[in-house]
Amino acid sequence: QVFVCGDDAEAKRMVMELVRALGLTPLDQGSLLAARQIENYPLQLFPMWKFPILLSLGLTIFFTLYCLALDVIYPYVCRKQDLSFLIAVSIPNKVCPVLALVLLALVYLPGVLAAILQLWRGTKYRRFPHWLDRWMLCRKQLGLVALAFASVHVLYTLVTPIRSYIRWRTSSQIVSQALSNTTQPLDTTNAWLSDSYLALGILGFFLFVLLGITSLPSVSNSVNWREFRFVQVR
C-alpha cells in the first residue's frame, strides 16, 4: 500500500493512477494534515503489535502459573511426587491451546460489542470509544498470535509419542500385563472419543490456518466480500 494525502483532489487522483500503474495499491489518507503522521510511519516499530503481545504475554504467565500450581507444586506438596519434568512439554502443551482459543475469542468479541453499541445508539455513524476502536484495529494481530500458539500446540502434540515419560508408561503397562498374564481389552467407546477428538482438532487447525491465510491483504484483496464472509463464518 502507498499512502497518499493532499489538498488538491486532481493531483491526488493523478498520483494514485501512477501508483496503480506501478502495480501497487494507493490509499487516500485525506488532506495534508495527515502528512506528519504518514512520515512518522517508518520510525514506528510494530505499533499495532504492542497490545496483542502484552496481552498474550500476560495470559501466558497466568495460565502457566496455574498449570504449575496444579500439576507440579500440588503433587509435590501433598504427595512428595516430583513431576517437574512436565514443565518442558506437558504444561506448554496445555497452555498453548487455551491461549489460542482465548485469543481467537478476543478477535471476534469486539465486533459483537460494536454491533451491540450501534444498536443501543440507534446509529452506525458515531465513533466507537477509544478502547474499542483500538481493540478492533488490532484484531488481525490477535488472530495471528492465536494461530502461532495453535501451531506450537500441534508441534508439541506430534512429539508426545517419543517422550521418555510416555515410553516408560507404555512399557510399564506391557510388563504389568505380561506378569499378570492378562490383556487389557480395547475400549471402543474411548477409541471413538479419542479419534473423534483428534479428527476435530485436525479440522479445527486446518480451518484456523485457512482463516489466517484469507486475512492476509494479498489474499483478501483477491476474493470478493461474499467469499471472505463465507470463510469467516465457517
PDB file of C-alpha atoms in Angstrom:
ATOM      1  CA  GLN A   1       0.000   0.000   0.000  1.00  0.00           C
ATOM      2  CA  VAL A   2       1.071   3.560  -0.795  1.00  0.00           C
ATOM      3  CA  PHE A   3      -0.343   6.311   1.404  1.00  0.00           C
ATOM      4  CA  VAL A   4      -1.383   9.465  -0.452  1.00  0.00           C
ATOM      5  CA  CYS A   5      -2.519  12.743   1.079  1.00  0.00           C
ATOM      6  CA  GLY A   6      -3.034  16.209  -0.294  1.00  0.00           C
ATOM      7  CA  ASP A   7      -5.390  19.165  -0.616  1.00  0.00           C
ATOM      8  CA  ASP A   8      -5.620  19.018  -4.433  1.00  0.00           C
ATOM      9  CA  ALA A   9      -8.087  16.300  -5.485  1.00  0.00           C
ATOM     10  CA  GLU A  10      -6.901  16.265  -9.101  1.00  0.00           C
ATOM     11  CA  ALA A  11      -3.263  15.937  -8.094  1.00  0.00           C
ATOM     12  CA  LYS A  12      -4.093  13.066  -5.745  1.00  0.00           C
ATOM     13  CA  ARG A  13      -6.018  11.329  -8.499  1.00  0.00           C
ATOM     14  CA  MET A  14      -3.029  11.519 -10.855  1.00  0.00           C
ATOM     15  CA  VAL A  15      -0.659  10.218  -8.193  1.00  0.00           C
ATOM     16  CA  MET A  16      -2.997   7.349  -7.332  1.00  0.00           C
ATOM     17  CA  GLU A  17      -3.259   6.382 -11.013  1.00  0.00           C
ATOM     18  CA  LEU A  18       0.539   6.360 -11.192  1.00  0.00           C
ATOM     19  CA  VAL A  19       0.687   4.135  -8.117  1.00  0.00           C
ATOM     20  CA  ARG A  20      -1.787   1.682  -9.668  1.00  0.00           C
ATOM     21  CA  ALA A  21       0.257   1.639 -12.872  1.00  0.00           C
ATOM     22  CA  LEU A  22       3.246   0.519 -10.805  1.00  0.00           C
ATOM     23  CA  GLY A  23       1.216  -2.438  -9.502  1.00  0.00           C
ATOM     24  CA  LEU A  24       0.744  -1.024  -6.005  1.00  0.00           C
ATOM     25  CA  THR A  25      -2.362  -0.112  -4.014  1.00  0.00           C
ATOM     26  CA  PRO A  26      -2.921   3.595  -3.258  1.00  0.00           C
ATOM     27  CA  LEU A  27      -4.639   4.534  -0.023  1.00  0.00           C
ATOM     28  CA  ASP A  28      -6.129   8.010   0.345  1.00  0.00           C
ATOM     29  CA  GLN A  29      -5.231   9.369   3.794  1.00  0.00           C
ATOM     30  CA  GLY A  30      -7.039  12.698   3.424  1.00  0.00           C
ATOM     31  CA  SER A  31      -5.585  16.201   3.484  1.00  0.00           C
ATOM     32  CA  LEU A  32      -2.030  17.345   4.062  1.00  0.00           C
ATOM     33  CA  LEU A  33      -2.731  17.380   7.798  1.00  0.00           C
ATOM     34  CA  ALA A  34      -2.059  13.633   7.728  1.00  0.00           C
ATOM     35  CA  ALA A  35       1.390  14.088   6.152  1.00  0.00           C
ATOM     36  CA  ARG A  36       3.224  14.282   9.503  1.00  0.00           C
ATOM     37  CA  GLN A  37       1.659  11.025  10.688  1.00  0.00           C
ATOM     38  CA  ILE A  38       2.488   9.269   7.409  1.00  0.00           C
ATOM     39  CA  GLU A  39       6.101  10.466   7.523  1.00  0.00           C
ATOM     40  CA  ASN A  40       6.444   9.066  11.037  1.00  0.00           C
ATOM     41  CA  TYR A  41       5.365   5.549   9.977  1.00  0.00           C
ATOM     42  CA  PRO A  42       8.928   4.409   9.140  1.00  0.00           C
ATOM     43  CA  LEU A  43      10.024   5.397  12.666  1.00  0.00           C
ATOM     44  CA  GLN A  44       7.390   3.233  14.363  1.00  0.00           C
ATOM     45  CA  LEU A  45       8.236  -0.313  15.419  1.00  0.00           C
ATOM     46  CA  PHE A  46       5.221  -2.644  15.217  1.00  0.00           C
ATOM     47  CA  PRO A  47       2.739  -0.104  16.644  1.00  0.00           C
ATOM     48  CA  MET A  48      -0.270  -2.425  16.288  1.00  0.00           C
ATOM     49  CA  TRP A  49       1.505  -5.386  17.886  1.00  0.00           C
ATOM     50  CA  LYS A  50       2.119  -3.865  21.315  1.00  0.00           C
ATOM     51  CA  PHE A  51      -1.301  -4.637  22.798  1.00  0.00           C
ATOM     52  CA  PRO A  52      -1.583  -8.220  21.379  1.00  0.00           C
ATOM     53  CA  ILE A  53       1.941  -9.105  22.540  1.00  0.00           C
ATOM     54  CA  LEU A  54       1.446  -7.702  26.050  1.00  0.00           C
ATOM     55  CA  LEU A  55      -1.970  -9.359  26.345  1.00  0.00           C
ATOM     56  CA  SER A  56      -0.716 -12.756  25.174  1.00  0.00           C
ATOM     57  CA  LEU A  57       2.304 -12.457  27.467  1.00  0.00           C
ATOM     58  CA  GLY A  58       0.090 -11.725  30.470  1.00  0.00           C
ATOM     59  CA  LEU A  59      -2.247 -14.612  29.665  1.00  0.00           C
ATOM     60  CA  THR A  60       0.725 -16.934  29.135  1.00  0.00           C
ATOM     61  CA  ILE A  61       2.151 -16.101  32.557  1.00  0.00           C
ATOM     62  CA  PHE A  62      -1.254 -16.548  34.229  1.00  0.00           C
ATOM     63  CA  PHE A  63      -2.103 -19.934  32.682  1.00  0.00           C
ATOM     64  CA  THR A  64       1.472 -21.204  33.093  1.00  0.00           C
ATOM     65  CA  LEU A  65       1.459 -20.387  36.800  1.00  0.00           C
ATOM     66  CA  TYR A  66      -1.958 -22.012  37.153  1.00  0.00           C
ATOM     67  CA  CYS A  67      -0.782 -25.240  35.470  1.00  0.00           C
ATOM     68  CA  LEU A  68       2.422 -25.216  37.517  1.00  0.00           C
ATOM     69  CA  ALA A  69       0.460 -24.956  40.723  1.00  0.00           C
ATOM     70  CA  LEU A  70      -1.990 -27.677  39.667  1.00  0.00           C
ATOM     71  CA  ASP A  71       0.358 -30.231  38.037  1.00  0.00           C
ATOM     72  CA  VAL A  72       3.745 -29.680  39.699  1.00  0.00           C
ATOM     73  CA  ILE A  73       3.521 -27.810  43.003  1.00  0.00           C
ATOM     74  CA  TYR A  74       0.388 -29.516  44.343  1.00  0.00           C
ATOM     75  CA  PRO A  75       1.626 -33.119  43.784  1.00  0.00           C
ATOM     76  CA  TYR A  76       4.985 -32.244  45.341  1.00  0.00           C
ATOM     77  CA  VAL A  77       3.465 -30.607  48.430  1.00  0.00           C
ATOM     78  CA  CYS A  78       0.749 -33.209  49.012  1.00  0.00           C
ATOM     79  CA  ARG A  79       2.375 -36.447  47.818  1.00  0.00           C
ATOM     80  CA  LYS A  80       6.090 -35.550  47.623  1.00  0.00           C
ATOM     81  CA  GLN A  81       5.955 -36.532  43.961  1.00  0.00           C
ATOM     82  CA  ASP A  82       8.456 -34.801  41.676  1.00  0.00           C
ATOM     83  CA  LEU A  83       6.749 -34.014  38.371  1.00  0.00           C
ATOM     84  CA  SER A  84       8.935 -31.065  37.431  1.00  0.00           C
ATOM     85  CA  PHE A  85       9.731 -32.676  34.057  1.00  0.00           C
ATOM     86  CA  LEU A  86       6.196 -31.716  32.957  1.00  0.00           C
ATOM     87  CA  ILE A  87       7.400 -28.115  32.646  1.00  0.00           C
ATOM     88  CA  ALA A  88       9.198 -28.909  29.372  1.00  0.00           C
ATOM     89  CA  VAL A  89       6.345 -30.330  27.268  1.00  0.00           C
ATOM     90  CA  SER A  90       3.136 -31.141  29.126  1.00  0.00           C
ATOM     91  CA  ILE A  91       2.475 -27.726  30.637  1.00  0.00           C
ATOM     92  CA  PRO A  92       3.203 -25.750  27.426  1.00  0.00           C
ATOM     93  CA  ASN A  93       1.004 -28.215  25.567  1.00  0.00           C
ATOM     94  CA  LYS A  94      -1.825 -27.313  27.961  1.00  0.00           C
ATOM     95  CA  VAL A  95      -1.212 -23.572  27.883  1.00  0.00           C
ATOM     96  CA  CYS A  96      -0.921 -23.150  24.090  1.00  0.00           C
ATOM     97  CA  PRO A  97      -4.403 -24.429  23.083  1.00  0.00           C
ATOM     98  CA  VAL A  98      -6.058 -22.441  25.858  1.00  0.00           C
ATOM     99  CA  LEU A  99      -4.314 -19.267  24.735  1.00  0.00           C
ATOM    100  CA  ALA A 100      -5.181 -19.957  21.088  1.00  0.00           C
ATOM    101  CA  LEU A 101      -8.891 -20.289  21.907  1.00  0.00           C
ATOM    102  CA  VAL A 102      -8.956 -17.276  24.243  1.00  0.00           C
ATOM    103  CA  LEU A 103      -7.183 -15.025  21.730  1.00  0.00           C
ATOM    104  CA  LEU A 104      -9.416 -16.258  18.910  1.00  0.00           C
ATOM    105  CA  ALA A 105     -12.447 -15.352  21.014  1.00  0.00           C
ATOM    106  CA  LEU A 106     -10.944 -11.908  21.605  1.00  0.00           C
ATOM    107  CA  VAL A 107     -10.708 -11.464  17.826  1.00  0.00           C
ATOM    108  CA  TYR A 108     -14.483 -11.676  17.345  1.00  0.00           C
ATOM    109  CA  LEU A 109     -15.671 -10.251  20.670  1.00  0.00           C
ATOM    110  CA  PRO A 110     -15.102  -6.553  19.779  1.00  0.00           C
ATOM    111  CA  GLY A 111     -17.239  -6.937  16.642  1.00  0.00           C
ATOM    112  CA  VAL A 112     -20.102  -8.202  18.794  1.00  0.00           C
ATOM    113  CA  LEU A 113     -19.637  -5.360  21.269  1.00  0.00           C
ATOM    114  CA  ALA A 114     -19.538  -2.838  18.420  1.00  0.00           C
ATOM    115  CA  ALA A 115     -22.791  -4.215  16.972  1.00  0.00           C
ATOM    116  CA  ILE A 116     -24.498  -4.031  20.391  1.00  0.00           C
ATOM    117  CA  LEU A 117     -23.255  -0.469  20.844  1.00  0.00           C
ATOM    118  CA  GLN A 118     -24.587   0.571  17.432  1.00  0.00           C
ATOM    119  CA  LEU A 119     -27.978  -0.955  18.208  1.00  0.00           C
ATOM    120  CA  TRP A 120     -28.022   0.820  21.570  1.00  0.00           C
ATOM    121  CA  ARG A 121     -27.184   4.156  19.977  1.00  0.00           C
ATOM    122  CA  GLY A 122     -29.525   3.604  17.033  1.00  0.00           C
ATOM    123  CA  THR A 123     -26.896   4.712  14.505  1.00  0.00           C
ATOM    124  CA  LYS A 124     -23.648   3.494  12.979  1.00  0.00           C
ATOM    125  CA  TYR A 125     -22.222   6.935  12.246  1.00  0.00           C
ATOM    126  CA  ARG A 126     -20.927   7.748  15.737  1.00  0.00           C
ATOM    127  CA  ARG A 127     -17.357   6.891  16.633  1.00  0.00           C
ATOM    128  CA  PHE A 128     -16.647   3.983  18.939  1.00  0.00           C
ATOM    129  CA  PRO A 129     -14.924   4.551  22.288  1.00  0.00           C
ATOM    130  CA  HIS A 130     -11.147   4.763  22.055  1.00  0.00           C
ATOM    131  CA  TRP A 131     -10.559   1.411  23.781  1.00  0.00           C
ATOM    132  CA  LEU A 132     -12.996  -0.402  21.486  1.00  0.00           C
ATOM    133  CA  ASP A 133     -11.603   1.286  18.370  1.00  0.00           C
ATOM    134  CA  ARG A 134      -8.058   0.300  19.339  1.00  0.00           C
ATOM    135  CA  TRP A 135      -9.190  -3.245  20.129  1.00  0.00           C
ATOM    136  CA  MET A 136     -10.863  -3.628  16.717  1.00  0.00           C
ATOM    137  CA  LEU A 137      -7.810  -2.294  14.886  1.00  0.00           C
ATOM    138  CA  CYS A 138      -5.539  -4.985  16.329  1.00  0.00           C
ATOM    139  CA  ARG A 139      -7.828  -7.969  15.684  1.00  0.00           C
ATOM    140  CA  LYS A 140      -5.653  -9.275  12.862  1.00  0.00           C
ATOM    141  CA  GLN A 141      -2.586  -9.258  15.101  1.00  0.00           C
ATOM    142  CA  LEU A 142      -4.511 -11.083  17.835  1.00  0.00           C
ATOM    143  CA  GLY A 143      -5.582 -13.710  15.312  1.00  0.00           C
ATOM    144  CA  LEU A 144      -2.019 -14.255  14.084  1.00  0.00           C
ATOM    145  CA  VAL A 145      -0.742 -14.641  17.647  1.00  0.00           C
ATOM    146  CA  ALA A 146      -3.523 -17.155  18.314  1.00  0.00           C
ATOM    147  CA  LEU A 147      -2.524 -19.075  15.174  1.00  0.00           C
ATOM    148  CA  ALA A 148       1.084 -19.130  16.392  1.00  0.00           C
ATOM    149  CA  PHE A 149       0.031 -20.679  19.716  1.00  0.00           C
ATOM    150  CA  ALA A 150      -2.117 -23.242  17.889  1.00  0.00           C
ATOM    151  CA  SER A 151       0.842 -24.177  15.661  1.00  0.00           C
ATOM    152  CA  VAL A 152       3.099 -24.643  18.693  1.00  0.00           C
ATOM    153  CA  HIS A 153       0.412 -26.860  20.254  1.00  0.00           C
ATOM    154  CA  VAL A 154       0.427 -29.035  17.112  1.00  0.00           C
ATOM    155  CA  LEU A 155       4.218 -29.428  17.284  1.00  0.00           C
ATOM    156  CA  TYR A 156       4.111 -30.355  20.972  1.00  0.00           C
ATOM    157  CA  THR A 157       1.394 -32.927  20.271  1.00  0.00           C
ATOM    158  CA  LEU A 158       3.428 -34.506  17.469  1.00  0.00           C
ATOM    159  CA  VAL A 159       6.417 -35.128  19.760  1.00  0.00           C
ATOM    160  CA  THR A 160       4.294 -36.704  22.511  1.00  0.00           C
ATOM    161  CA  PRO A 161       4.862 -40.368  21.433  1.00  0.00           C
ATOM    162  CA  ILE A 162       8.689 -40.030  21.594  1.00  0.00           C
ATOM    163  CA  ARG A 163       8.778 -38.610  25.132  1.00  0.00           C
ATOM    164  CA  SER A 164      10.608 -40.700  27.722  1.00  0.00           C
ATOM    165  CA  TYR A 165       7.670 -40.463  30.120  1.00  0.00           C
ATOM    166  CA  ILE A 166       5.218 -41.814  27.537  1.00  0.00           C
ATOM    167  CA  ARG A 167       7.551 -44.644  26.509  1.00  0.00           C
ATOM    168  CA  TRP A 168       8.147 -45.552  30.154  1.00  0.00           C
ATOM    169  CA  ARG A 169       4.423 -45.614  30.897  1.00  0.00           C
ATOM    170  CA  THR A 170       3.715 -47.760  27.831  1.00  0.00           C
ATOM    171  CA  SER A 171       6.482 -50.237  28.638  1.00  0.00           C
ATOM    172  CA  SER A 172       5.390 -50.487  32.284  1.00  0.00           C
ATOM    173  CA  GLN A 173       1.853 -51.311  31.205  1.00  0.00           C
ATOM    174  CA  ILE A 174       3.157 -54.001  28.855  1.00  0.00           C
ATOM    175  CA  VAL A 175       5.304 -55.551  31.602  1.00  0.00           C
ATOM    176  CA  SER A 176       2.473 -55.477  34.149  1.00  0.00           C
ATOM    177  CA  GLN A 177       0.128 -57.198  31.696  1.00  0.00           C
ATOM    178  CA  ALA A 178       2.776 -59.837  30.899  1.00  0.00           C
ATOM    179  CA  LEU A 179       3.439 -60.551  34.584  1.00  0.00           C
ATOM    180  CA  SER A 180      -0.255 -60.852  35.361  1.00  0.00           C
ATOM    181  CA  ASN A 181      -0.867 -62.834  32.134  1.00  0.00           C
ATOM    182  CA  THR A 182      -3.764 -60.587  31.223  1.00  0.00           C
ATOM    183  CA  THR A 183      -4.577 -58.437  28.247  1.00  0.00           C
ATOM    184  CA  GLN A 184      -6.426 -55.207  28.615  1.00  0.00           C
ATOM    185  CA  PRO A 185      -9.327 -55.256  26.135  1.00  0.00           C
ATOM    186  CA  LEU A 186      -9.840 -52.383  23.732  1.00  0.00           C
ATOM    187  CA  ASP A 187     -12.469 -49.913  24.888  1.00  0.00           C
ATOM    188  CA  THR A 188     -14.183 -48.977  21.632  1.00  0.00           C
ATOM    189  CA  THR A 189     -16.023 -46.093  23.281  1.00  0.00           C
ATOM    190  CA  ASN A 190     -12.786 -44.445  24.373  1.00  0.00           C
ATOM    191  CA  ALA A 191     -11.269 -45.226  20.985  1.00  0.00           C
ATOM    192  CA  TRP A 192     -14.134 -43.428  19.248  1.00  0.00           C
ATOM    193  CA  LEU A 193     -13.834 -40.465  21.598  1.00  0.00           C
ATOM    194  CA  SER A 194     -10.073 -40.247  21.134  1.00  0.00           C
ATOM    195  CA  ASP A 195     -10.192 -40.499  17.339  1.00  0.00           C
ATOM    196  CA  SER A 196     -13.056 -38.013  17.138  1.00  0.00           C
ATOM    197  CA  TYR A 197     -11.121 -35.603  19.350  1.00  0.00           C
ATOM    198  CA  LEU A 198      -8.058 -35.847  17.109  1.00  0.00           C
ATOM    199  CA  ALA A 199     -10.093 -35.553  13.897  1.00  0.00           C
ATOM    200  CA  LEU A 200     -11.879 -32.442  15.138  1.00  0.00           C
ATOM    201  CA  GLY A 201      -8.554 -30.978  16.236  1.00  0.00           C
ATOM    202  CA  ILE A 202      -7.052 -31.506  12.789  1.00  0.00           C
ATOM    203  CA  LEU A 203     -10.119 -29.997  11.114  1.00  0.00           C
ATOM    204  CA  GLY A 204     -10.110 -27.045  13.513  1.00  0.00           C
ATOM    205  CA  PHE A 205      -6.436 -26.336  12.909  1.00  0.00           C
ATOM    206  CA  PHE A 206      -6.972 -26.537   9.133  1.00  0.00           C
ATOM    207  CA  LEU A 207      -9.805 -24.007   9.351  1.00  0.00           C
ATOM    208  CA  PHE A 208      -7.668 -21.830  11.618  1.00  0.00           C
ATOM    209  CA  VAL A 209      -4.851 -21.807   9.051  1.00  0.00           C
ATOM    210  CA  LEU A 210      -7.348 -21.091   6.265  1.00  0.00           C
ATOM    211  CA  LEU A 211      -8.724 -18.184   8.300  1.00  0.00           C
ATOM    212  CA  GLY A 212      -5.226 -16.815   8.798  1.00  0.00           C
ATOM    213  CA  ILE A 213      -4.383 -17.093   5.101  1.00  0.00           C
ATOM    214  CA  THR A 214      -7.544 -15.286   3.992  1.00  0.00           C
ATOM    215  CA  SER A 215      -6.774 -12.430   6.388  1.00  0.00           C
ATOM    216  CA  LEU A 216      -3.566 -11.610   4.510  1.00  0.00           C
ATOM    217  CA  PRO A 217      -4.013  -8.493   2.332  1.00  0.00           C
ATOM    218  CA  SER A 218      -2.668 -10.202  -0.786  1.00  0.00           C
ATOM    219  CA  VAL A 219      -5.286 -12.959  -0.416  1.00  0.00           C
ATOM    220  CA  SER A 220      -8.222 -10.930   0.895  1.00  0.00           C
ATOM    221  CA  ASN A 221      -7.884  -8.457  -1.985  1.00  0.00           C
ATOM    222  CA  SER A 222      -8.318 -11.296  -4.493  1.00  0.00           C
ATOM    223  CA  VAL A 223     -11.666 -12.523  -3.082  1.00  0.00           C
ATOM    224  CA  ASN A 224     -14.993 -10.751  -3.001  1.00  0.00           C
ATOM    225  CA  TRP A 225     -16.927  -9.920   0.147  1.00  0.00           C
ATOM    226  CA  ARG A 226     -19.216 -12.955  -0.094  1.00  0.00           C
ATOM    227  CA  GLU A 227     -16.263 -15.343  -0.366  1.00  0.00           C
ATOM    228  CA  PHE A 228     -14.433 -13.643   2.527  1.00  0.00           C
ATOM    229  CA  ARG A 229     -17.567 -13.732   4.692  1.00  0.00           C
ATOM    230  CA  PHE A 230     -18.117 -17.429   3.860  1.00  0.00           C
ATOM    231  CA  VAL A 231     -14.640 -18.291   5.190  1.00  0.00           C
ATOM    232  CA  GLN A 232     -15.029 -16.079   8.268  1.00  0.00           C
ATOM    233  CA  VAL A 233     -18.401 -17.581   9.207  1.00  0.00           C
ATOM    234  CA  ARG A 234     -17.198 -21.140   8.783  1.00  0.00           C
TER     235      ARG A 234
END
